[in-house]
Short mmCIF file of C-alpha atoms in Angstrom, two decimals:
data_model
loop_
_atom_site.label_atom_id
_atom_site.label_comp_id
_atom_site.label_asym_id
_atom_site.label_seq_id
_atom_site.Cartn_x
_atom_site.Cartn_y
_atom_site.Cartn_z
CA ASP A 22 27.37 52.41 45.47
CA VAL A 23 23.81 52.73 44.19
CA LEU A 24 24.93 52.72 40.52
CA ASN A 25 27.41 49.92 41.19
CA LYS A 26 24.62 47.59 42.41
CA TRP A 27 22.51 48.60 39.40
CA TRP A 28 25.43 47.75 37.03
CA VAL A 29 25.88 44.34 38.67
CA ASP A 30 22.15 43.58 38.47
CA THR A 31 22.04 44.78 34.85
CA ALA A 32 25.10 42.72 33.91
CA GLN A 33 23.59 39.62 35.52
CA THR A 34 20.30 40.19 33.70
CA VAL A 35 22.05 40.72 30.36
CA ALA A 36 24.15 37.57 30.92
CA PHE A 37 21.03 35.57 31.79
CA VAL A 38 19.14 36.85 28.71
CA ALA A 39 22.16 36.12 26.48
CA LEU A 40 22.45 32.59 27.91
CA PHE A 41 18.72 32.04 27.43
CA ASN A 42 18.88 33.27 23.82
CA LEU A 43 21.91 31.11 23.09
CA THR A 44 20.19 28.05 24.57
CA THR A 45 17.02 28.78 22.59
CA ILE A 46 18.97 29.16 19.35
CA LEU A 47 20.89 25.93 20.00
CA PHE A 48 17.66 24.06 20.79
CA ALA A 49 15.97 25.42 17.64
CA TRP A 50 18.99 24.41 15.53
CA LEU A 51 18.92 20.88 16.95
CA LEU A 52 15.16 20.67 16.41
CA ILE A 53 15.43 21.80 12.77
CA ARG A 54 18.32 19.40 12.17
CA SER A 55 16.32 16.51 13.62
CA TRP A 56 13.27 17.47 11.58
CA ARG A 57 15.30 17.58 8.35
CA SER A 58 16.82 14.21 9.19
CA GLN A 59 13.38 12.69 9.74
CA LEU A 60 12.15 14.15 6.45
CA ALA A 61 15.14 12.62 4.64
CA VAL A 62 14.51 9.22 6.25
CA GLY A 63 10.82 9.42 5.35
CA GLU A 64 11.65 10.26 1.74
CA THR A 65 14.13 7.39 1.57
CA LEU A 66 11.51 4.99 2.95
CA ARG A 67 8.93 6.17 0.39
CA GLU A 68 11.44 5.72 -2.44
CA ASN A 69 12.35 2.22 -1.24
CA GLU A 70 8.69 1.28 -0.91
CA GLN A 71 8.04 2.46 -4.47
CA ARG A 72 11.02 0.46 -5.76
CA TRP A 73 9.92 -2.73 -4.01
CA SER A 74 6.33 -2.27 -5.06
CA PHE A 75 7.33 -1.73 -8.69
CA ALA A 76 9.71 -4.70 -8.65
CA LEU A 77 7.16 -7.05 -7.12
CA GLU A 78 4.20 -5.96 -9.19
CA SER A 79 6.16 -5.95 -12.44
CA GLY A 80 6.95 -9.60 -11.65
CA ASN A 81 3.22 -10.22 -11.10
CA PHE A 82 3.56 -10.81 -7.38
CA ALA A 83 0.73 -9.58 -5.17
CA VAL A 84 1.86 -8.50 -1.71
CA TRP A 85 -0.22 -9.26 1.37
CA ASP A 86 0.21 -8.28 5.02
CA TRP A 87 -1.85 -10.11 7.65
CA ASP A 88 -2.31 -8.67 11.16
CA MET A 89 -3.30 -11.83 13.01
CA LEU A 90 -4.63 -10.09 16.10
CA SER A 91 -7.23 -8.05 14.21
CA GLY A 92 -7.62 -10.48 11.31
CA LYS A 93 -7.08 -7.64 8.83
CA VAL A 94 -5.33 -8.44 5.56
CA GLN A 95 -3.88 -5.68 3.42
CA LEU A 96 -3.59 -6.74 -0.18
CA SER A 97 -1.76 -4.80 -2.87
CA LYS A 98 -3.69 -3.37 -5.82
CA LEU A 99 -2.27 -6.12 -8.03
CA GLY A 100 -3.57 -8.70 -5.56
CA LYS A 101 -7.09 -7.36 -5.82
CA ARG A 102 -6.85 -7.19 -9.62
CA LEU A 103 -5.52 -10.75 -9.64
CA PHE A 104 -8.88 -11.88 -8.27
CA GLY A 105 -10.87 -9.47 -10.46
CA TYR A 106 -11.63 -6.82 -7.85
CA GLY A 107 -11.05 -3.09 -7.82
CA GLU A 108 -10.27 -0.85 -4.86
CA GLY A 109 -13.03 -0.99 -2.27
CA GLU A 110 -14.84 -3.92 -3.90
CA ILE A 111 -13.57 -6.50 -1.48
CA GLY A 112 -13.21 -6.66 2.29
CA ASP A 113 -9.98 -6.83 4.21
CA HIS A 114 -10.69 -9.48 6.84
CA MET A 115 -9.10 -12.94 6.80
CA ILE A 116 -12.51 -14.61 7.20
CA GLU A 117 -13.58 -13.20 3.83
CA TRP A 118 -10.34 -14.33 2.19
CA ALA A 119 -10.46 -17.79 3.77
CA ALA A 120 -13.99 -18.22 2.39
CA ARG A 121 -12.58 -17.73 -1.14
CA CYS A 122 -10.27 -20.73 -0.79
CA HIS A 123 -11.49 -23.85 -2.63
CA PRO A 124 -13.06 -26.31 -0.13
CA ASP A 125 -10.80 -29.14 -1.35
CA ASP A 126 -7.69 -27.03 -0.63
CA ARG A 127 -8.57 -25.59 2.81
CA ASP A 128 -7.13 -28.45 4.87
CA LEU A 129 -3.82 -28.26 2.98
CA VAL A 130 -3.59 -24.47 3.46
CA VAL A 131 -4.37 -24.73 7.18
CA SER A 132 -1.89 -27.58 7.61
CA ARG A 133 0.93 -25.65 5.89
CA MET A 134 0.18 -22.54 7.94
CA LYS A 135 0.28 -24.53 11.19
CA ASP A 136 3.59 -26.10 10.15
CA HIS A 137 5.08 -22.64 9.65
CA PHE A 138 3.54 -21.19 12.82
CA ARG A 139 4.94 -24.07 14.90
CA GLY A 140 8.40 -23.83 13.35
CA ARG A 141 8.23 -27.08 11.40
CA ALA A 142 8.55 -25.10 8.14
CA GLU A 143 10.86 -22.14 7.67
CA ASN A 144 8.20 -20.32 5.65
CA LEU A 145 4.76 -20.82 4.18
CA SER A 146 4.60 -22.15 0.65
CA VAL A 147 1.32 -23.55 -0.60
CA GLU A 148 -0.61 -23.85 -3.86
CA PHE A 149 -4.39 -23.57 -3.74
CA ARG A 150 -7.38 -22.36 -5.69
CA VAL A 151 -9.13 -19.05 -5.04
CA HIS A 152 -12.64 -18.12 -6.13
CA CYS A 153 -12.56 -14.94 -8.25
CA LYS A 154 -15.13 -12.21 -8.76
CA ASP A 155 -16.14 -13.59 -12.19
CA GLY A 156 -16.88 -17.03 -10.66
CA SER A 157 -13.71 -18.70 -11.96
CA TRP A 158 -11.06 -20.45 -9.88
CA LYS A 159 -7.40 -19.43 -10.07
CA TRP A 160 -4.47 -21.44 -8.84
CA ILE A 161 -2.36 -19.33 -6.51
CA LEU A 162 1.09 -19.89 -5.08
CA ALA A 163 1.22 -18.23 -1.67
CA ARG A 164 4.53 -17.70 0.06
CA GLY A 165 4.78 -16.03 3.42
CA LEU A 166 6.74 -15.56 6.58
CA VAL A 167 5.80 -14.68 10.14
CA VAL A 168 7.60 -11.39 10.78
CA LYS A 169 6.37 -10.70 14.31
CA ARG A 170 5.68 -13.00 17.23
CA ALA A 171 4.45 -12.48 20.78
CA ALA A 172 6.75 -13.21 23.72
CA ASP A 173 5.19 -16.68 23.98
CA GLY A 174 5.99 -17.40 20.30
CA ARG A 175 2.45 -16.91 19.01
CA PRO A 176 2.44 -15.40 15.49
CA LEU A 177 1.18 -11.82 15.32
CA ARG A 178 1.99 -10.64 11.80
CA MET A 179 2.69 -12.37 8.52
CA ILE A 180 3.77 -10.93 5.18
CA GLY A 181 3.85 -12.72 1.87
CA LEU A 182 3.31 -12.89 -1.87
CA HIS A 183 0.65 -14.39 -4.12
CA SER A 184 1.27 -15.29 -7.73
CA ASP A 185 -1.10 -16.70 -10.33
CA ILE A 186 0.08 -20.18 -11.36
CA SER A 187 -3.09 -21.18 -13.23
CA GLU A 188 -1.35 -21.57 -16.58
CA ARG A 189 1.33 -23.80 -15.12
CA ARG A 190 -1.25 -25.96 -13.34
CA GLN A 191 -3.29 -26.31 -16.54
CA ARG A 192 -0.18 -27.45 -18.45
CA GLU A 193 0.57 -29.99 -15.75
#
């Protein structure tokens, strides 16, 4: 009787340890599988970003991303070079970029942005002059789209492209 109880207790303990080990192994396998899946997705995203960046910049399109809540504007390297600036030579706030817009073009830019923000225009498309580092003015075609709005419809984030159209404007 004494050994019988010991065998039952031992068998229960062994069964519990085996179940715990099996559960741990299964959990570890699922965790590793999920981790590998996330790594693959991350790699795919990086590859896609490189493709899009190469395609856009080889077509001389500068990419910009405007977070309207903070006012921060991320501009691609080509965008900074387009205006004559290197990395770190120019700020990333919309106030600084708005100040570079030619005074005669500001009202048009603001009007076109409001039209897009209020839904009167499907996207932003506007030509204006930008003051460059060397003191010159370049004609820019800006195209953009609000990609995120608040629940009340207020725009929160906008992404777009800049391209230098100075030569075309001079010909015209």
